[in-house]
Short mmCIF file of C-alpha atoms in Angstrom, two decimals:
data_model
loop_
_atom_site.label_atom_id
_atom_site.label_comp_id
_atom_site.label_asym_id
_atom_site.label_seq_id
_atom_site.Cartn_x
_atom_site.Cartn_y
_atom_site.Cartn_z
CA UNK A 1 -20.18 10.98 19.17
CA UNK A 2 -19.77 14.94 18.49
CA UNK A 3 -17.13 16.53 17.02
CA UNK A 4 -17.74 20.80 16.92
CA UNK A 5 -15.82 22.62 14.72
CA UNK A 6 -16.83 27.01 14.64
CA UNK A 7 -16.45 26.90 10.56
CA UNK A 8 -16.91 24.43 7.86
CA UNK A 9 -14.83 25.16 4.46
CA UNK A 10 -14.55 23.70 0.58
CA UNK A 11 -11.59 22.11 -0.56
CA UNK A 12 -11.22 20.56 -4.19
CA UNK A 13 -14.96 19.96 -4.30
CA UNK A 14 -15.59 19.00 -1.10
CA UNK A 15 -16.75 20.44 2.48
CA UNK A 16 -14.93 19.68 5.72
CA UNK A 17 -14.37 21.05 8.98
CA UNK A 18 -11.86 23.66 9.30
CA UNK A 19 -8.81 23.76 12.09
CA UNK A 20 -10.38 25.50 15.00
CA UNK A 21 -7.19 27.45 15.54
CA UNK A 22 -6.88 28.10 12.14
CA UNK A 23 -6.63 31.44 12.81
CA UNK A 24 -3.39 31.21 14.86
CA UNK A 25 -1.16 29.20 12.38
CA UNK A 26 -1.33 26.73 9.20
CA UNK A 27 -2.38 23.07 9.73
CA UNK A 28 -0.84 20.38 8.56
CA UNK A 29 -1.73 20.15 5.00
CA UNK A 30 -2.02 23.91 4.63
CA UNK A 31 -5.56 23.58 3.73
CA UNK A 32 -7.21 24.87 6.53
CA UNK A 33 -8.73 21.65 7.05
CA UNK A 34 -8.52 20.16 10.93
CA UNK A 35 -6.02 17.22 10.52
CA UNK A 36 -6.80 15.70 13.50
CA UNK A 37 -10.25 15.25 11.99
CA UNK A 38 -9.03 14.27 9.14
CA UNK A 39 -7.15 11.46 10.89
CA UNK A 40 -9.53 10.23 13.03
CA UNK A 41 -11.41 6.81 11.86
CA UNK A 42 -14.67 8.59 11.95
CA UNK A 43 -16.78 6.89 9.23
CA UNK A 44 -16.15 3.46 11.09
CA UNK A 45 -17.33 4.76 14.65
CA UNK A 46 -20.11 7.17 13.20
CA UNK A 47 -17.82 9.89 14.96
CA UNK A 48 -19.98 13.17 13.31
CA UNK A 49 -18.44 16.74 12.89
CA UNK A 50 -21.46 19.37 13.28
CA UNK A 51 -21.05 23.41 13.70
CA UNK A 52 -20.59 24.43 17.07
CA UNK A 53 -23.86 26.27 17.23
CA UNK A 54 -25.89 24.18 16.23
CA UNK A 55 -24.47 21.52 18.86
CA UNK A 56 -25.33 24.03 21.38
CA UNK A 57 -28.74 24.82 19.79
CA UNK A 58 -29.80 20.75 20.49
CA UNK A 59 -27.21 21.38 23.62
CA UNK A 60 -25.27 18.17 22.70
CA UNK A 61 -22.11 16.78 24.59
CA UNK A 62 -19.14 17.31 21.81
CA UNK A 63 -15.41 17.21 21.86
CA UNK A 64 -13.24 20.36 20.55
CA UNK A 65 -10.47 19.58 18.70
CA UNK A 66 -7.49 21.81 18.82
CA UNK A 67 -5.10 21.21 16.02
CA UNK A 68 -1.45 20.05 16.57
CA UNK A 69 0.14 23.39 14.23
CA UNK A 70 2.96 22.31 11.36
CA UNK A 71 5.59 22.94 11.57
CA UNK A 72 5.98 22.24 15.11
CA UNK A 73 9.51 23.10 16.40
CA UNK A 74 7.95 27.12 15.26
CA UNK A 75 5.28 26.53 17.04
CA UNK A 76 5.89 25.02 20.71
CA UNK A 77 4.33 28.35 22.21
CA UNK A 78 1.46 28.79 19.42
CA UNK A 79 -1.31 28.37 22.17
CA UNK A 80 -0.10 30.59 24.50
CA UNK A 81 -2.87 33.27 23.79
CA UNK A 82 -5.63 31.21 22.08
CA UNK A 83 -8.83 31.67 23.64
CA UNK A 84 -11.67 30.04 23.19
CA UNK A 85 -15.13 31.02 21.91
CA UNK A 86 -17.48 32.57 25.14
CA UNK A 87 -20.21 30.42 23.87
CA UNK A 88 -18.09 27.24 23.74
CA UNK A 89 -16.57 27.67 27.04
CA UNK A 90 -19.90 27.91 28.16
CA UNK A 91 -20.15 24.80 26.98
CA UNK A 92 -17.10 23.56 29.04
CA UNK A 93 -18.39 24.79 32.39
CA UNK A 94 -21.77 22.81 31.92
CA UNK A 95 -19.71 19.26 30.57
CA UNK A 96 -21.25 19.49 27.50
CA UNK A 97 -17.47 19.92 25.83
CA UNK A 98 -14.37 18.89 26.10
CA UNK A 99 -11.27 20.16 24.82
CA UNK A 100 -8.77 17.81 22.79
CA UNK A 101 -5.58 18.75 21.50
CA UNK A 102 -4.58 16.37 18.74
CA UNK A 103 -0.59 15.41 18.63
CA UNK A 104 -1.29 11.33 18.01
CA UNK A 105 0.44 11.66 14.10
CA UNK A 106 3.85 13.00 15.54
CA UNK A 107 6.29 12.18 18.22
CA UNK A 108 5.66 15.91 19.66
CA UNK A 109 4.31 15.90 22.82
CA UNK A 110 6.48 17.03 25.86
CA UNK A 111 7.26 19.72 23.81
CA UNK A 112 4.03 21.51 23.87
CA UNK A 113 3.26 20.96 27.52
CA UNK A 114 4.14 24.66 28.25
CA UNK A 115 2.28 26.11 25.77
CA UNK A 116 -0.86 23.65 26.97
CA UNK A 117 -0.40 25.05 30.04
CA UNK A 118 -0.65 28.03 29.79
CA UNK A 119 -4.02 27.63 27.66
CA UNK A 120 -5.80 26.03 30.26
CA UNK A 121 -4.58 28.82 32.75
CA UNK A 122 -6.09 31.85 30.28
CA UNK A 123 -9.36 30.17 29.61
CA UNK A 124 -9.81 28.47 32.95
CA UNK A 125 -9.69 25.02 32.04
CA UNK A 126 -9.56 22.38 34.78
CA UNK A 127 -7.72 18.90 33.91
CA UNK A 128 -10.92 17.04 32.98
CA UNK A 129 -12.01 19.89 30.87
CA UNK A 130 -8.75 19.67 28.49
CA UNK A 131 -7.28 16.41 27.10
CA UNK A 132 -4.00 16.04 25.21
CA UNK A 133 -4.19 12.69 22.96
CA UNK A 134 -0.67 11.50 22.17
CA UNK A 135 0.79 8.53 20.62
CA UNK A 136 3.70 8.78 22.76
CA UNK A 137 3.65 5.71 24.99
CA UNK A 138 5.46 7.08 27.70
CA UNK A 139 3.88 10.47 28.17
CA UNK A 140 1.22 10.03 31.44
CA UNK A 141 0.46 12.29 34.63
CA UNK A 142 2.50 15.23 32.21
CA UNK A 143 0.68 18.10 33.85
CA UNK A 144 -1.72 19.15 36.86
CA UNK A 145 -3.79 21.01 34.10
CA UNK A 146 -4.72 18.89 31.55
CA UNK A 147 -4.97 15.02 31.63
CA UNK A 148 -2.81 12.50 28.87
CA UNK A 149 -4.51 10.21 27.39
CA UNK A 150 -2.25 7.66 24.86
CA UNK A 151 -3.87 6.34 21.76
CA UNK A 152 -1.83 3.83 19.46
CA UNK A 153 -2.92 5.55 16.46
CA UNK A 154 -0.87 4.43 13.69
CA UNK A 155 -1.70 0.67 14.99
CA UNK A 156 -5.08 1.04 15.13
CA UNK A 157 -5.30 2.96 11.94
CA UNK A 158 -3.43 1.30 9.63
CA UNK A 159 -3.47 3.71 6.24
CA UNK A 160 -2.27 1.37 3.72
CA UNK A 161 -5.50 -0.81 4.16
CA UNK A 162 -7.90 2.05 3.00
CA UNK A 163 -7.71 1.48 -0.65
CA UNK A 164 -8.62 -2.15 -0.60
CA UNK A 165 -11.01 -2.52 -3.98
CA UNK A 166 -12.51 -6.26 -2.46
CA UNK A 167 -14.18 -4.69 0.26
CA UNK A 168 -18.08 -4.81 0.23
CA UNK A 169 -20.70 -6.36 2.41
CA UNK A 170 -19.08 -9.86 3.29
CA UNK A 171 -15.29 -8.37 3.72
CA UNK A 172 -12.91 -9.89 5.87
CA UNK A 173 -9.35 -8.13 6.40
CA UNK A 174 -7.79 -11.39 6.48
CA UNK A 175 -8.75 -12.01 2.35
CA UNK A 176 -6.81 -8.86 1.36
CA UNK A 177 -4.42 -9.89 -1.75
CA UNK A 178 -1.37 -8.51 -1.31
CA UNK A 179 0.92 -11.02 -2.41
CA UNK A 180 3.04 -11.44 0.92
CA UNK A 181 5.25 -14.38 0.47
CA UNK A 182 9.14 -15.22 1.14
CA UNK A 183 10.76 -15.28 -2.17
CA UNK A 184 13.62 -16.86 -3.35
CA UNK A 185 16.14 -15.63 -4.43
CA UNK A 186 16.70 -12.63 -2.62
CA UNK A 187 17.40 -9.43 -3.88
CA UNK A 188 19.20 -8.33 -1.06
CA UNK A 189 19.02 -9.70 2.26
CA UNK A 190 17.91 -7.07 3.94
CA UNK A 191 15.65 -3.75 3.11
CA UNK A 192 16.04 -0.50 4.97
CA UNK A 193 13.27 2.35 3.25
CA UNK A 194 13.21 6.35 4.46
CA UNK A 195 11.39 8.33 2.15
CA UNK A 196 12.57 11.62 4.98
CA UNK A 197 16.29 12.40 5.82
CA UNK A 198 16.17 12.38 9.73
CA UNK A 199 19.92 12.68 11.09
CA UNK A 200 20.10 8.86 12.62
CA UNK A 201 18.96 7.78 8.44
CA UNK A 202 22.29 9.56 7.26
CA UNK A 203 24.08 7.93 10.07
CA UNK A 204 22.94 4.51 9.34
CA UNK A 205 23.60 4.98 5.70
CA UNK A 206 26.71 6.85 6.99
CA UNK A 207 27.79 3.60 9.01
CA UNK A 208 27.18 1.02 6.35
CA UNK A 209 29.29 2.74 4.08
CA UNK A 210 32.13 1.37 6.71
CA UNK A 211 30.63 -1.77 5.96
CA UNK A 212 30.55 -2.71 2.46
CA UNK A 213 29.58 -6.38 3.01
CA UNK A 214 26.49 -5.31 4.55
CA UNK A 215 26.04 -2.04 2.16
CA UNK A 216 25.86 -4.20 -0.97
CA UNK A 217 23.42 -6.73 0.98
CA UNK A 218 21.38 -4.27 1.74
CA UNK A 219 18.57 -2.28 -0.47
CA UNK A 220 18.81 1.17 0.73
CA UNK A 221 16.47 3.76 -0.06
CA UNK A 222 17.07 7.65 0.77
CA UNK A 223 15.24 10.49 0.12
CA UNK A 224 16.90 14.51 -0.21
CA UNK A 225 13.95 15.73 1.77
CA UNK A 226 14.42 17.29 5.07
CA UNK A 227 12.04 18.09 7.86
CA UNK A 228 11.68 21.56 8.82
CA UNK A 229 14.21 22.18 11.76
CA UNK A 230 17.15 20.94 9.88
CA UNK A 231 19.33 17.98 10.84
CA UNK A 232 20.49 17.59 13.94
CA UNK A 233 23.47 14.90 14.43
CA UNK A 234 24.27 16.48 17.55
CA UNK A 235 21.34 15.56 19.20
CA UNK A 236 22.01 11.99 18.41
CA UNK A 237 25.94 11.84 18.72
CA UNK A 238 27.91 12.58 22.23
CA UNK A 239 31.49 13.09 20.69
CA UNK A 240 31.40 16.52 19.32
CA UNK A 241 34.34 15.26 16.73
CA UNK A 242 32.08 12.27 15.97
CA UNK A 243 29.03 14.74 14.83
CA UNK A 244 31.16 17.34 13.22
CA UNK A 245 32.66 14.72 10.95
CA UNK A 246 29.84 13.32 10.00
CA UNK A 247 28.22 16.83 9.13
CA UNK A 248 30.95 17.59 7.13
CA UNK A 249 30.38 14.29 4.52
CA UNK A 250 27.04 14.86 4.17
CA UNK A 251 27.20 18.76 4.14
CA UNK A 252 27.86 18.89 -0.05
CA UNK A 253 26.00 15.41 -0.77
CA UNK A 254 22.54 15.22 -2.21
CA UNK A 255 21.79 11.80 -1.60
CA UNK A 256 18.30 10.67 -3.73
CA UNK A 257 18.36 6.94 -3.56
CA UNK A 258 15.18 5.43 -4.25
CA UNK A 259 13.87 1.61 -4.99
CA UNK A 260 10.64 2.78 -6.81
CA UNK A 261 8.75 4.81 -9.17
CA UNK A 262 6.42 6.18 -6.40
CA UNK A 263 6.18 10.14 -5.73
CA UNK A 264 8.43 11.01 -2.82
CA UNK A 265 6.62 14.18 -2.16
CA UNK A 266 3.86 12.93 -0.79
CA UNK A 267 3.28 10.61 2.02
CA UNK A 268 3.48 6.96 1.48
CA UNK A 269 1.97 5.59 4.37
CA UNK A 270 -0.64 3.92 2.48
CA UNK A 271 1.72 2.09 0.44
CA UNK A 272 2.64 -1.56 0.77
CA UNK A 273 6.12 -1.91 -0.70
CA UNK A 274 5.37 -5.74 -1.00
CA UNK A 275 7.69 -6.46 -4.11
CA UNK A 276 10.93 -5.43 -2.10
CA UNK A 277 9.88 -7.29 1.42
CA UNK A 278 8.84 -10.63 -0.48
CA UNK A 279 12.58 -10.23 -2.19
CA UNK A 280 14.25 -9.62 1.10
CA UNK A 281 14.95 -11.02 4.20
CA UNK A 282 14.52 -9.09 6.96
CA UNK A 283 13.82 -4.83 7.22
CA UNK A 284 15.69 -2.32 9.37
CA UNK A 285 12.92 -0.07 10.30
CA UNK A 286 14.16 3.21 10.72
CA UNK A 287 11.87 4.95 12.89
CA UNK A 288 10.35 8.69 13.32
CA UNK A 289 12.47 9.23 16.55
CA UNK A 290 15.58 7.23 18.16
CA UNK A 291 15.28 9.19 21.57
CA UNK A 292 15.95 7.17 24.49
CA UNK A 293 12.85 9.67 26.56
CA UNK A 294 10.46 8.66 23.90
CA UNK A 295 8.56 5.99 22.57
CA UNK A 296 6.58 6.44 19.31
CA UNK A 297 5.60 3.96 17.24
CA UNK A 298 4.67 5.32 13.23
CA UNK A 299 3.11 3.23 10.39
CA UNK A 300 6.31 1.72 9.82
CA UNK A 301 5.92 -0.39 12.44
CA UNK A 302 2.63 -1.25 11.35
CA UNK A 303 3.65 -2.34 8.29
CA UNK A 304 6.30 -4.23 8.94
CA UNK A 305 4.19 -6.29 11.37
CA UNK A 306 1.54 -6.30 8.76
CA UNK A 307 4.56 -7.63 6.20
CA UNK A 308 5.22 -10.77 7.30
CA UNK A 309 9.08 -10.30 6.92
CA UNK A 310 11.06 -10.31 10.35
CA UNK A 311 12.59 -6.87 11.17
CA UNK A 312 15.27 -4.88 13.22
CA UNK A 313 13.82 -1.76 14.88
CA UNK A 314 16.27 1.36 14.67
CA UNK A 315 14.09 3.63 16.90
CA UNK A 316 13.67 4.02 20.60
CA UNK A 317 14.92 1.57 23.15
CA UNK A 318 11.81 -0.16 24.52
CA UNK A 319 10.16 -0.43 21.21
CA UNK A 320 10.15 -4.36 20.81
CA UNK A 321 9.48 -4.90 24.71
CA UNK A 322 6.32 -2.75 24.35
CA UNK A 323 4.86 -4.55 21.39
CA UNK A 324 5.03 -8.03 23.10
CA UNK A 325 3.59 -5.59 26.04
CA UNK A 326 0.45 -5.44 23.27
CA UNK A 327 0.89 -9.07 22.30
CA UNK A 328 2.56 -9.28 19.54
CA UNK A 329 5.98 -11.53 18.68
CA UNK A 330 9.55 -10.91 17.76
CA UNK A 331 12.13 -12.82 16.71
CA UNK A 332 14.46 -13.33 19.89
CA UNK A 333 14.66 -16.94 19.02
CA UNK A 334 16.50 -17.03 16.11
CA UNK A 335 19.02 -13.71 16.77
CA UNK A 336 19.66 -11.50 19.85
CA UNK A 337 17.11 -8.49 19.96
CA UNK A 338 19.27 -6.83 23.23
CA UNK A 339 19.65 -3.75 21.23
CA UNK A 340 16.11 -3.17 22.41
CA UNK A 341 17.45 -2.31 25.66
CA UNK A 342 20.29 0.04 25.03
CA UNK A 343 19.76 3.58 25.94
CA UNK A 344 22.90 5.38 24.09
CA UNK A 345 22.42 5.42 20.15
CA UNK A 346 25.52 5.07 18.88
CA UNK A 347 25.71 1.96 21.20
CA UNK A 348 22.55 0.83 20.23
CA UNK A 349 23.21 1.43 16.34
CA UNK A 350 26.33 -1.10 16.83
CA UNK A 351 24.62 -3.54 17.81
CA UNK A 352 21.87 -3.22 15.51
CA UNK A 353 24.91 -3.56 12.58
CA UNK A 354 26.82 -6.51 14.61
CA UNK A 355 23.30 -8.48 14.66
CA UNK A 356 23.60 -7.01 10.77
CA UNK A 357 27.02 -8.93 10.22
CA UNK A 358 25.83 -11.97 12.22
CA UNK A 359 23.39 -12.95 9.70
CA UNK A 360 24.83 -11.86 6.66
CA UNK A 361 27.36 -14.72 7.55
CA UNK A 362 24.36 -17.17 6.71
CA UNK A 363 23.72 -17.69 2.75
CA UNK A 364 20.57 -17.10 1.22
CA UNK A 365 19.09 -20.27 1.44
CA UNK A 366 19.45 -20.61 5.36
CA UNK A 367 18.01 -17.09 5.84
CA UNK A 368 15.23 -18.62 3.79
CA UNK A 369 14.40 -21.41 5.83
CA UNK A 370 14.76 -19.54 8.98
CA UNK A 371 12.47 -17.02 7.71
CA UNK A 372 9.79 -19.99 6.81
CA UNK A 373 10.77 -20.85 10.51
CA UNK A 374 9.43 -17.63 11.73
CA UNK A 375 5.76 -18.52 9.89
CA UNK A 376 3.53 -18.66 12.89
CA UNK A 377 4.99 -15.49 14.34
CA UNK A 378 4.93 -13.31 11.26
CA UNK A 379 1.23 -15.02 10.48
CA UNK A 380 0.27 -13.86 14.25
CA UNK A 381 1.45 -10.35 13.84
CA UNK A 382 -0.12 -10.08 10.41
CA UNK A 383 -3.54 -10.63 11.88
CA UNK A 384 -3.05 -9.00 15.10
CA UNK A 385 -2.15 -5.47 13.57
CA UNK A 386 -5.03 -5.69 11.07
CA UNK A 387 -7.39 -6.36 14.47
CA UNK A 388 -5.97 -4.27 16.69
CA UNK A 389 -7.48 -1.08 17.20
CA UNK A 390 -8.19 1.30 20.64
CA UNK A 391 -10.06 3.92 19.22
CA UNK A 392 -13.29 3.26 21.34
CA UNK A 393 -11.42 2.56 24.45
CA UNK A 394 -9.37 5.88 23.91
CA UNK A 395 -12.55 7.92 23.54
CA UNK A 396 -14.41 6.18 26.00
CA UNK A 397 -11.54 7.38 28.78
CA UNK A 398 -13.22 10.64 28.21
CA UNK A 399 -16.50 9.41 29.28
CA UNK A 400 -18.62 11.60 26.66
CA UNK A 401 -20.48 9.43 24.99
CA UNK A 402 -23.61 10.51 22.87
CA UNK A 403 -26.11 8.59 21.53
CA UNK A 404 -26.01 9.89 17.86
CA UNK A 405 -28.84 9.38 15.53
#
């Protein structure tokens, strides 16, 4: 399967393909490398990225990738006068190409359907010509112009497993030696990690401080580093007193709290924090996004099913009802999960710290035992997110397969 990029570029030593919009804005790791390609599993389904010449020259069928820009909320119109190379487009008109544009490592999707739109309209795309791939489960039939296809990316590509040393010829996922075991005694009994500040974090945190029985049970980590776009508490918070109160404690606090020696500045989604969820009960896993129109599920989800540690999801409603969608298992036998179901944050936050309070009433050793309880679920999630993967069946949808030597 081809992937055409117009320019190839060096970059600490080695060549890649470069962002084929690089010209309009930065990518995502201000290289001028494609991300998306970067992202994609393409040494594991012999996915090849070739100039765009010569894929006409041997007039192969290719895909071409347009490259979510970074930051996005300064760039939700960046493709409203892109146009596309005469020769590629030429391409386009015969099926031999494709168009993808690449959001599957963010929650932003709705937001760029204008923009979209108005790309197909100035280079006369029709909706099987141009594909948006999004990991945003709920985002289907967006547009006339384009078509949606979702792709589970951060389950099927689970980061933290690339640096395995043990893998060679006989390899098997399930050998991998992290040492994931319940672990007496606890530490704290529960673990909540954010490397980001996101506005619902500092409200968590911000909420547990009114709990100090759960605050000092709980290993909190926080990181000082903002997003671009700021925080935005009233996005999350309907009382306008509620939001401007809670802007005003964190306006002159720095918070840095952090359980580890790792580097903060970069991304640690290849990490396995195994120490802290072997010396814990049960996670809060605070998600990318907590709106109630999305559903987006990160690499924090993947690890915690990967974990084998139980877990409370603070992110969008539906997210535990979709993953036994996929077949995996939660823990609504041992404590309610009907936070799952409520649409208003600050509603569903409550709950989240009432099912909090509930077990915290049970000492260590209980939690321990119900945790050892939970074996065969956390065992079947453990192997189910290193299997699962719908790479092929998302690229399949598109129906442009090639034979590649």
């Amino acid at each position: 399967m081809y992937f055409g990029f117009e320019n190839f570029i060096e970059v600490e030593g080695e060549r890649g393909p470069a962002s084929n919009n690089l010209d309009k804005f930065h990518t995502l790791g201000k290289t001028g490398l494609s991300h998306s390609w970067a992202c994609l599993p393409y040494l594991n389904y012999n996915f090849k990225a070739k100039p765009v010449q010569e894929l006409l020259a041997e007039e192969k069928d290719f895909f071409y990738i347009i490259d979510m820009p970074y930051p996005p909320h300064k760039n939700w119109k960046c493709l409203h006068d892109f146009f596309i190379y005469p020769d590629v487009l030429k391409a386009i008109k015969a099926k031999k190409c494709k168009v993808l544009f690449c959001t599957y490592i963010e929650p932003f999707t709705k937001e760029f359907i204008n923009t979209l739109e108005l790309f197909a309209i100035n280079n006369i795309l029709k909706k099987d010509d141009l594909y948006l791939i999004t990991s945003e489960v709920n985002s289907k039939n967006l547009s006339k112009f384009f078509t949606t296809i979702h792709y589970n990316y951060f389950l099927s590509n689970n980061w933290f497993l690339d640096g395995i040393d043990e893998k060679g010829d006989d390899f098997s996922f399930t050998s991998i030696t992290f040492k994931l075991k319940n672990t007496l005694p606890y530490r704290a009994k529960f673990l909540c990690l954010n490397r980001v500040t996101r506005a619902h974090r500092l409200y968590f945190f911000y909420r547990l401080l009114k709990h100090p029985e759960l605050f000092e049970n709980t290993l909190y980590s926080l990181g000082s580093k903002t997003l671009p776009g700021g925080l935005n508490f009233e996005g999350i918070l309907k009382d306008e007193s509620e939001f401007l109160k809670v802007e005003k404690f964190f306006k002159n606090r720095k918070i840095d709290i952090f359980l580890d020696s790792l580097d903060k500045r970069v991304n640690l989604a290849h990490n396995i924090p195994s120490e802290l969820t072997n010396s814990t009960f049960l996670s809060i896993i605070s998600e990318t996004s907590v709106n109630p129109k999305k559903l987006f599920l990160s690499e924090k989800i993947a690890k915690g099913l990967y974990c084998k540690q139980p877990f409370i999801v603070l992110g969008n409603p539906g997210t535990l009802a979709y993953l036994k969608k996929l077949g995996f298992k939660t823990f609504n036998r041992w404590f309610d999960e009907s936070y799952d179901g409520e649409l208003d944050f600050k509603k569903r936050l409550e709950k989240i710290i009432s099912l909090m309070s509930y077990l915290n009433t049970y000492p260590e050793s209980e939690l321990f035992e119900m945790r050892e309880e939970m074996n065969k679920v956390l065992e079947h999630n453990h192997k189910k997110i290193i299997e699962y993967d719908d790479t092929m069946q998302v690229f399949g949808k598109l129906n442009i397969y090639n034979k590649a030597e």
